[in-house]
Each structure stands twice: as C-alpha cells, then as structure tokens.
Amino acid sequence: MTLRSITLGTGQHQLETSALGYGAMSLAGAYGAISEADSLQLLDHVARCEVTFLDTANIYGDGESERVLGAFLKHRREEFLLATKVGIEKGAGVGKRRARGDAAYIKEQIDQSLRRLGTDHVDLYYLHRVDPDTPIEESVEALGELVTAGKVRAIGLSEATGEEIARGHAVHPITAVQSEWSIFARDVEAHVLPTCARLGIGFVPYSPVGRGLLTDSFDAQALPAEDIRQNFPWFMPENLPHNASLLEQLRAVAARLDLPTAGLALAWLYQQATALGVNISPIPGTRTAAHWDELQRGVDVTIPEDAMAELDSLAGQVSGDRSFDPRWVSGGREGLLPRS
C-alpha cells in the first residue's frame, strides 16, 4: 500500500512526513531484548512500508536507541524525518526520573544526540517533559536557538498542558506535540488537542495501541515479571483482568471489520483526529515486522459510526490511569488540564 503524507505545523516551521511513524523506544529493550541486527532488519522493513518518520529520545536505553538509529541512517539520512527528545534525567528506579528543561542542559544534550545519531541536525526536537522548575518560555527559547544554529529544523513539546503549549508557541512556533493517545487513553482530548487544532500544531500520538494492550497478541497471563508494563496501572494485578475483558470487546469489533486489533486502534485514531481537526502521525513501536504490518492496515480504514460509538464507550470503563505518574494524567489532577 502507498502510505499517505501529512503536514505537522504551519508556515516556515512545518514538516511533511508519512501519516505513520515508527517509535524507536522498543529498540532499546524497553519491552524485551532485540539484537542490533534484528533492529536494523526491522527498520529496513518499516522503510520499505514507506514510513519516513523515525522518533527516538536520548533517554531510551541511555542513548542506545539513538545509536541504533544512527547505524541505520548512516547512508540514508536524507530519506527520513528524524525526531528525538531532551528533558528527562535518569533517576533511581521507575517513576524516579526528573524533568529538566533549562537552557544549558538542552544545548548540552543536542550535541550528544547528534553524535549518537551520526548527523548534523534533527528535523524535530522535543522537550520530553516540562520542567516544573524552569518556565516553559525558557525551555522553548533554548530550543528555538538550536533552530537558529542549524542543529534543529523544528521544535516540539511532549506531555505538555494546553496552557503550556500556548505559552511556548508564543515564544517560538511549535511544530508538533507528542502525548499518549489511544482508545483507552483520551485525556488529551479535553484541552491539548483543541489547543493544537487552534494553533495549527501537529500531534504525534505515542503508545497508540496502549503499550501492546490493544492488540491480538497481548496475553494477560504471560506478562513477564520484569516487563516494564508491570509498573503501569493498566497492567497491575488489580486492573489487568478488567482491562483484558475490555480488550476482548475491542477484538470482537476488529473481527467484525476484518481488521487486526492493532489496525483498528490506529484507524480509530485517524478518524478521531479528523473529527477534532488535527493532523497526526502516530508512532507505534514494535520489534517484529508482522506486528508492524498489522498496525499499518489501519492507516486508511473508515470505521462505521456504530462501531465508533462502541469503541468510544470502552474508554470510560478502563481501570487505572495510563501512567504511574499522576502529573501526566487527568481525573481531577493537574496533568494535561490547564493549571490554575
């Protein structure tokens, strides 16, 4: 199939890329080991599927994901829109990382990322998390200076509130915002997506299949004890059985439409984004070509209205928040809602 293109952002800072991107956190072992040879083979498959958007971050595997992408891009950098991120410092254990967005740190980290990626610039550079101790204006100004320096073509924010997006955009045009969005994780629809639509900012949904939950291959009985997902509320023992029952309902809808469940999850995102007036390029991550093919089947599918209504009803029934960090979820906390 021919993968269509989309535009992120507007004006001189807009980027054109494929309507589906690849999220490379999986190449750093977050969901299980993968060899560099298998990573390169997978990336080659993704490229042959006409994907031109590759997304990573300096924190993934302490730079391992960037390094693997750099090896893949060695002789074909110009074929891809390359994004990476800065703004999370590693801490002692899950949930112990801290956001850091001061200008000195941002400017220090871009050079390290460029070295690992083997390039002199990235096309999109995100602030990975908003630093509560650094005004968003300062962080965005530093990112904008990297554009002027030629190290970055455009800038983005990740897991920012609607208010923070607007404040940052007033300092320097924001091309894209990245946050989790899926059938099961919909808090961004309240304020973040309307802000993006109003300002002409593109949106990049990560974990569009719920960290593998919204797929045909997920097995609630076979989640390894060391799996990173054990630390996320959806996958905890008190929530997983209920959420697995919702997954069965999702699978039933997918079967009626003759789609893989992962493909249905992607198709829902595109249809919802059109209704909300935002351009999106989701960035699912996987370690297998077969799973990638299931995902890509959802790119140009129209879901009937009755099926959309059935899928919409599932979101309100999910047990647990999407993150272990209450700063990045709604439900009465500050998360992605405007702060007073």
XYZ file of C-alpha atoms in Angstrom:
340
model
C 0.000 0.000 0.000
C 1.053 3.598 -0.564
C 1.443 5.434 2.728
C -0.004 8.930 2.500
C 1.770 12.064 3.729
C 0.687 14.588 6.344
C 1.911 18.026 7.423
C 2.877 18.834 11.002
C 2.742 22.504 11.935
C 2.306 25.539 9.730
C 4.355 28.172 7.949
C 8.116 28.026 7.672
C 8.368 25.543 10.536
C 6.058 22.909 9.072
C 7.289 19.405 8.334
C 5.893 16.937 5.819
C 6.154 13.281 6.665
C 4.370 9.933 6.492
C 1.000 9.563 8.203
C 2.526 6.785 10.306
C 5.853 6.936 12.092
C 7.994 4.469 13.999
C 8.637 4.931 17.719
C 12.090 3.563 18.461
C 11.921 3.082 22.237
C 11.444 -0.641 21.539
C 14.935 -0.772 20.036
C 16.401 -0.069 23.478
C 14.911 -3.145 25.156
C 12.003 -1.495 26.949
C 9.656 -4.360 26.069
C 12.200 -7.141 25.706
C 15.595 -7.751 24.182
C 16.282 -7.173 20.496
C 19.655 -7.501 18.785
C 21.097 -4.716 16.698
C 20.927 -6.934 13.624
C 17.209 -7.564 14.200
C 16.653 -3.853 14.873
C 18.262 -2.904 11.570
C 16.249 -5.538 9.728
C 13.033 -4.242 11.294
C 13.865 -0.638 10.414
C 14.514 -1.692 6.843
C 11.072 -3.341 6.749
C 9.440 -0.190 8.143
C 11.211 1.899 5.497
C 10.031 -0.438 2.741
C 6.498 0.197 4.025
C 7.091 3.866 3.031
C 7.425 5.145 6.592
C 9.622 8.264 6.641
C 9.164 9.382 10.280
C 11.506 7.957 12.938
C 11.143 9.029 16.580
C 13.501 8.416 19.490
C 14.862 10.107 22.637
C 18.160 10.480 24.442
C 16.759 8.651 27.489
C 15.815 5.450 25.630
C 18.373 2.907 26.750
C 20.676 5.762 27.794
C 21.192 6.636 24.132
C 21.089 3.095 22.730
C 18.011 3.772 20.593
C 19.677 6.842 19.073
C 22.845 4.877 18.406
C 20.982 2.086 16.586
C 19.065 4.617 14.505
C 22.365 6.296 13.677
C 23.703 2.996 12.349
C 20.580 2.533 10.222
C 20.681 6.089 8.878
C 24.370 6.040 8.016
C 23.856 6.025 4.254
C 20.226 7.158 4.014
C 19.747 10.082 6.424
C 18.084 12.261 3.769
C 15.235 9.755 3.332
C 13.746 10.313 6.787
C 12.266 12.899 9.090
C 14.193 12.287 12.302
C 12.910 13.303 15.739
C 14.475 12.974 19.162
C 13.846 14.414 22.611
C 15.511 16.013 25.596
C 14.242 16.802 29.056
C 14.237 13.682 31.251
C 17.148 12.817 33.510
C 17.524 9.243 34.649
C 16.768 8.576 38.301
C 16.900 5.635 40.665
C 14.014 3.423 39.608
C 10.734 3.675 37.741
C 8.959 6.940 38.424
C 12.129 8.486 39.892
C 13.296 10.274 36.752
C 13.087 14.031 36.813
C 12.207 16.556 34.177
C 14.935 19.030 33.260
C 14.434 21.815 30.749
C 16.995 24.521 31.484
C 18.786 26.054 28.513
C 22.245 24.744 29.427
C 21.023 21.159 29.617
C 19.083 21.357 26.353
C 22.090 22.742 24.480
C 24.435 20.194 26.013
C 22.239 17.231 25.158
C 21.616 18.074 21.493
C 25.293 17.626 20.699
C 25.359 14.224 22.364
C 22.230 13.131 20.483
C 23.620 14.309 17.147
C 26.808 12.363 17.764
C 24.924 9.150 18.513
C 22.595 9.668 15.537
C 25.520 10.371 13.223
C 24.015 13.536 11.765
C 24.496 17.290 11.935
C 20.814 18.048 12.574
C 17.496 16.570 13.626
C 14.271 17.550 11.935
C 12.178 17.713 15.127
C 13.482 18.199 18.658
C 11.035 17.818 21.535
C 11.112 18.863 25.148
C 10.315 15.408 26.538
C 8.687 16.680 29.741
C 8.027 20.182 31.030
C 10.379 21.038 33.887
C 8.353 22.370 36.842
C 11.386 24.397 37.932
C 12.034 26.038 34.550
C 9.493 28.313 32.843
C 8.296 26.785 29.597
C 9.273 30.021 27.884
C 12.931 29.483 28.813
C 12.932 25.916 27.523
C 11.260 26.861 24.250
C 13.605 29.794 23.735
C 16.580 27.435 24.086
C 15.028 25.008 21.594
C 14.442 27.905 19.203
C 18.083 28.910 19.436
C 19.002 25.438 18.212
C 16.855 26.082 15.137
C 18.799 29.288 14.514
C 22.060 27.363 14.980
C 21.015 24.847 12.310
C 21.071 21.855 14.647
C 17.276 21.516 14.637
C 14.708 22.218 11.907
C 11.608 22.447 14.115
C 10.672 22.014 17.773
C 8.016 20.180 19.743
C 6.693 19.531 23.235
C 5.765 16.242 24.888
C 3.139 15.756 27.627
C 2.567 19.499 27.979
C -0.702 21.055 29.110
C -2.823 23.120 26.749
C -1.719 26.238 28.607
C 1.973 25.344 28.348
C 1.636 24.645 24.642
C 0.117 28.070 24.054
C 2.760 29.827 26.159
C 5.580 28.019 24.404
C 4.111 28.670 20.965
C 4.112 32.402 21.737
C 7.913 32.269 22.129
C 8.703 30.093 19.095
C 6.392 28.174 16.741
C 5.691 24.664 17.998
C 5.500 22.219 15.109
C 4.249 19.139 16.954
C 3.060 17.985 20.351
C 3.547 14.397 21.451
C 1.444 12.678 24.098
C -0.145 9.313 24.717
C -3.460 8.891 22.894
C -5.456 5.768 22.190
C -8.926 4.303 22.523
C -8.146 3.688 26.194
C -6.224 6.951 26.910
C -8.235 10.022 25.949
C -7.436 12.800 28.430
C -5.659 14.850 25.734
C -8.994 15.396 24.005
C -10.116 17.818 26.713
C -7.576 20.620 26.244
C -4.391 19.540 24.464
C -5.879 18.576 21.110
C -8.172 21.635 20.919
C -5.121 23.835 21.576
C -3.191 22.098 18.810
C -6.126 22.467 16.408
C -6.476 26.168 17.223
C -2.769 26.916 16.758
C -2.173 24.686 13.732
C 0.171 22.364 15.638
C 0.532 18.740 14.564
C 0.027 15.917 17.028
C 2.112 12.752 17.419
C 0.331 10.069 19.474
C 2.657 7.684 21.266
C 1.521 4.287 22.605
C -1.429 4.285 20.174
C -2.036 0.599 20.938
C -1.690 1.017 24.693
C 1.814 -0.424 25.091
C 0.694 -3.555 23.278
C -2.544 -3.990 25.222
C -4.762 -3.165 22.216
C -3.516 -5.986 20.016
C -4.314 -9.576 19.123
C -1.041 -10.837 20.556
C -1.347 -9.435 24.091
C -1.700 -12.203 26.678
C -2.613 -11.050 30.173
C -1.438 -14.397 31.587
C 2.029 -14.199 30.046
C 3.339 -10.798 31.110
C 6.891 -11.382 32.378
C 7.644 -10.161 35.886
C 10.453 -7.942 34.552
C 8.258 -6.345 31.861
C 8.250 -2.540 32.226
C 4.479 -2.558 31.811
C 4.108 -4.102 35.250
C 4.756 -0.587 36.560
C 1.855 0.991 34.665
C -1.579 0.991 36.360
C -3.454 -0.668 33.453
C -1.253 -3.746 33.813
C -1.273 -4.049 37.598
C -2.985 -7.118 39.107
C -5.925 -5.114 40.437
C -6.672 -3.636 36.992
C -5.449 -6.028 34.321
C -8.241 -8.657 34.436
C -10.894 -5.995 33.902
C -8.925 -4.279 31.142
C -8.332 -7.634 29.465
C -12.107 -8.100 29.343
C -12.413 -4.744 27.572
C -9.745 -5.908 25.146
C -11.947 -8.870 24.217
C -14.719 -6.442 23.290
C -12.251 -4.492 21.166
C -11.109 -7.676 19.461
C -14.714 -8.555 18.685
C -15.217 -5.228 16.888
C -11.978 -5.736 14.948
C -13.070 -9.220 13.888
C -16.389 -7.876 12.567
C -14.491 -5.334 10.491
C -11.917 -7.905 9.328
C -9.059 -5.928 10.877
C -6.240 -6.776 13.270
C -6.999 -5.227 16.647
C -3.894 -3.034 16.392
C -5.029 -1.835 12.971
C -8.447 -0.971 14.381
C -6.790 1.057 17.162
C -4.853 3.049 14.556
C -7.926 3.542 12.355
C -9.836 4.900 15.351
C -7.083 7.462 15.990
C -7.114 8.797 12.435
C -10.899 9.086 12.414
C -10.975 10.804 15.809
C -8.210 13.205 14.769
C -10.134 14.220 11.656
C -13.200 14.935 13.792
C -11.100 17.101 16.134
C -9.309 18.950 13.331
C -5.706 17.896 13.973
C -3.090 16.315 11.711
C -1.494 13.279 13.302
C 1.332 10.834 12.708
C 1.144 8.093 15.363
C 4.434 6.453 16.360
C 3.795 2.869 17.463
C 6.825 0.821 18.375
C 7.324 -2.873 17.765
C 10.089 -5.465 17.499
C 8.504 -7.532 14.726
C 7.662 -6.918 11.083
C 4.454 -8.953 11.414
C 3.125 -6.655 14.114
C 4.082 -3.628 12.036
C 2.028 -4.929 9.142
C -0.983 -5.304 11.454
C -0.600 -1.692 12.545
C -0.269 -0.310 9.047
C -3.517 -1.937 7.941
C -5.349 0.715 9.961
C -4.000 3.753 8.132
C -6.734 4.199 5.512
C -9.770 2.496 7.053
C -13.156 4.085 7.709
C -14.863 2.728 10.808
C -18.701 2.668 10.702
C -20.454 5.029 13.120
C -21.946 2.238 15.223
C -18.528 0.671 15.697
C -17.004 4.062 16.605
C -19.698 4.500 19.261
C -18.926 1.048 20.649
C -15.223 1.850 20.830
C -15.887 5.229 22.423
C -17.851 3.536 25.198
C -14.824 1.482 26.239
C -12.684 4.446 27.315
C -14.840 5.259 30.311
C -14.627 1.700 31.567
C -10.820 1.387 31.714
C -9.482 0.518 35.154
C -6.479 2.563 36.318
C -4.675 5.586 34.923
C -2.463 5.423 31.848
C 0.672 6.372 33.796
C 2.194 5.765 37.214
C 2.976 9.498 37.308
C -0.156 11.479 38.239
C 1.297 14.649 36.701
C 0.622 13.285 33.208
C -2.969 12.087 33.576
C -6.250 13.843 34.220
C -9.038 12.647 36.501
C -9.056 15.658 38.786
C -5.286 16.170 38.941
C -3.359 18.804 37.073
C -1.953 16.501 34.357
C -2.929 17.696 30.899
C -5.586 20.088 32.147
C -4.933 23.854 32.363
C -3.292 24.762 35.622
C -4.868 27.423 37.781
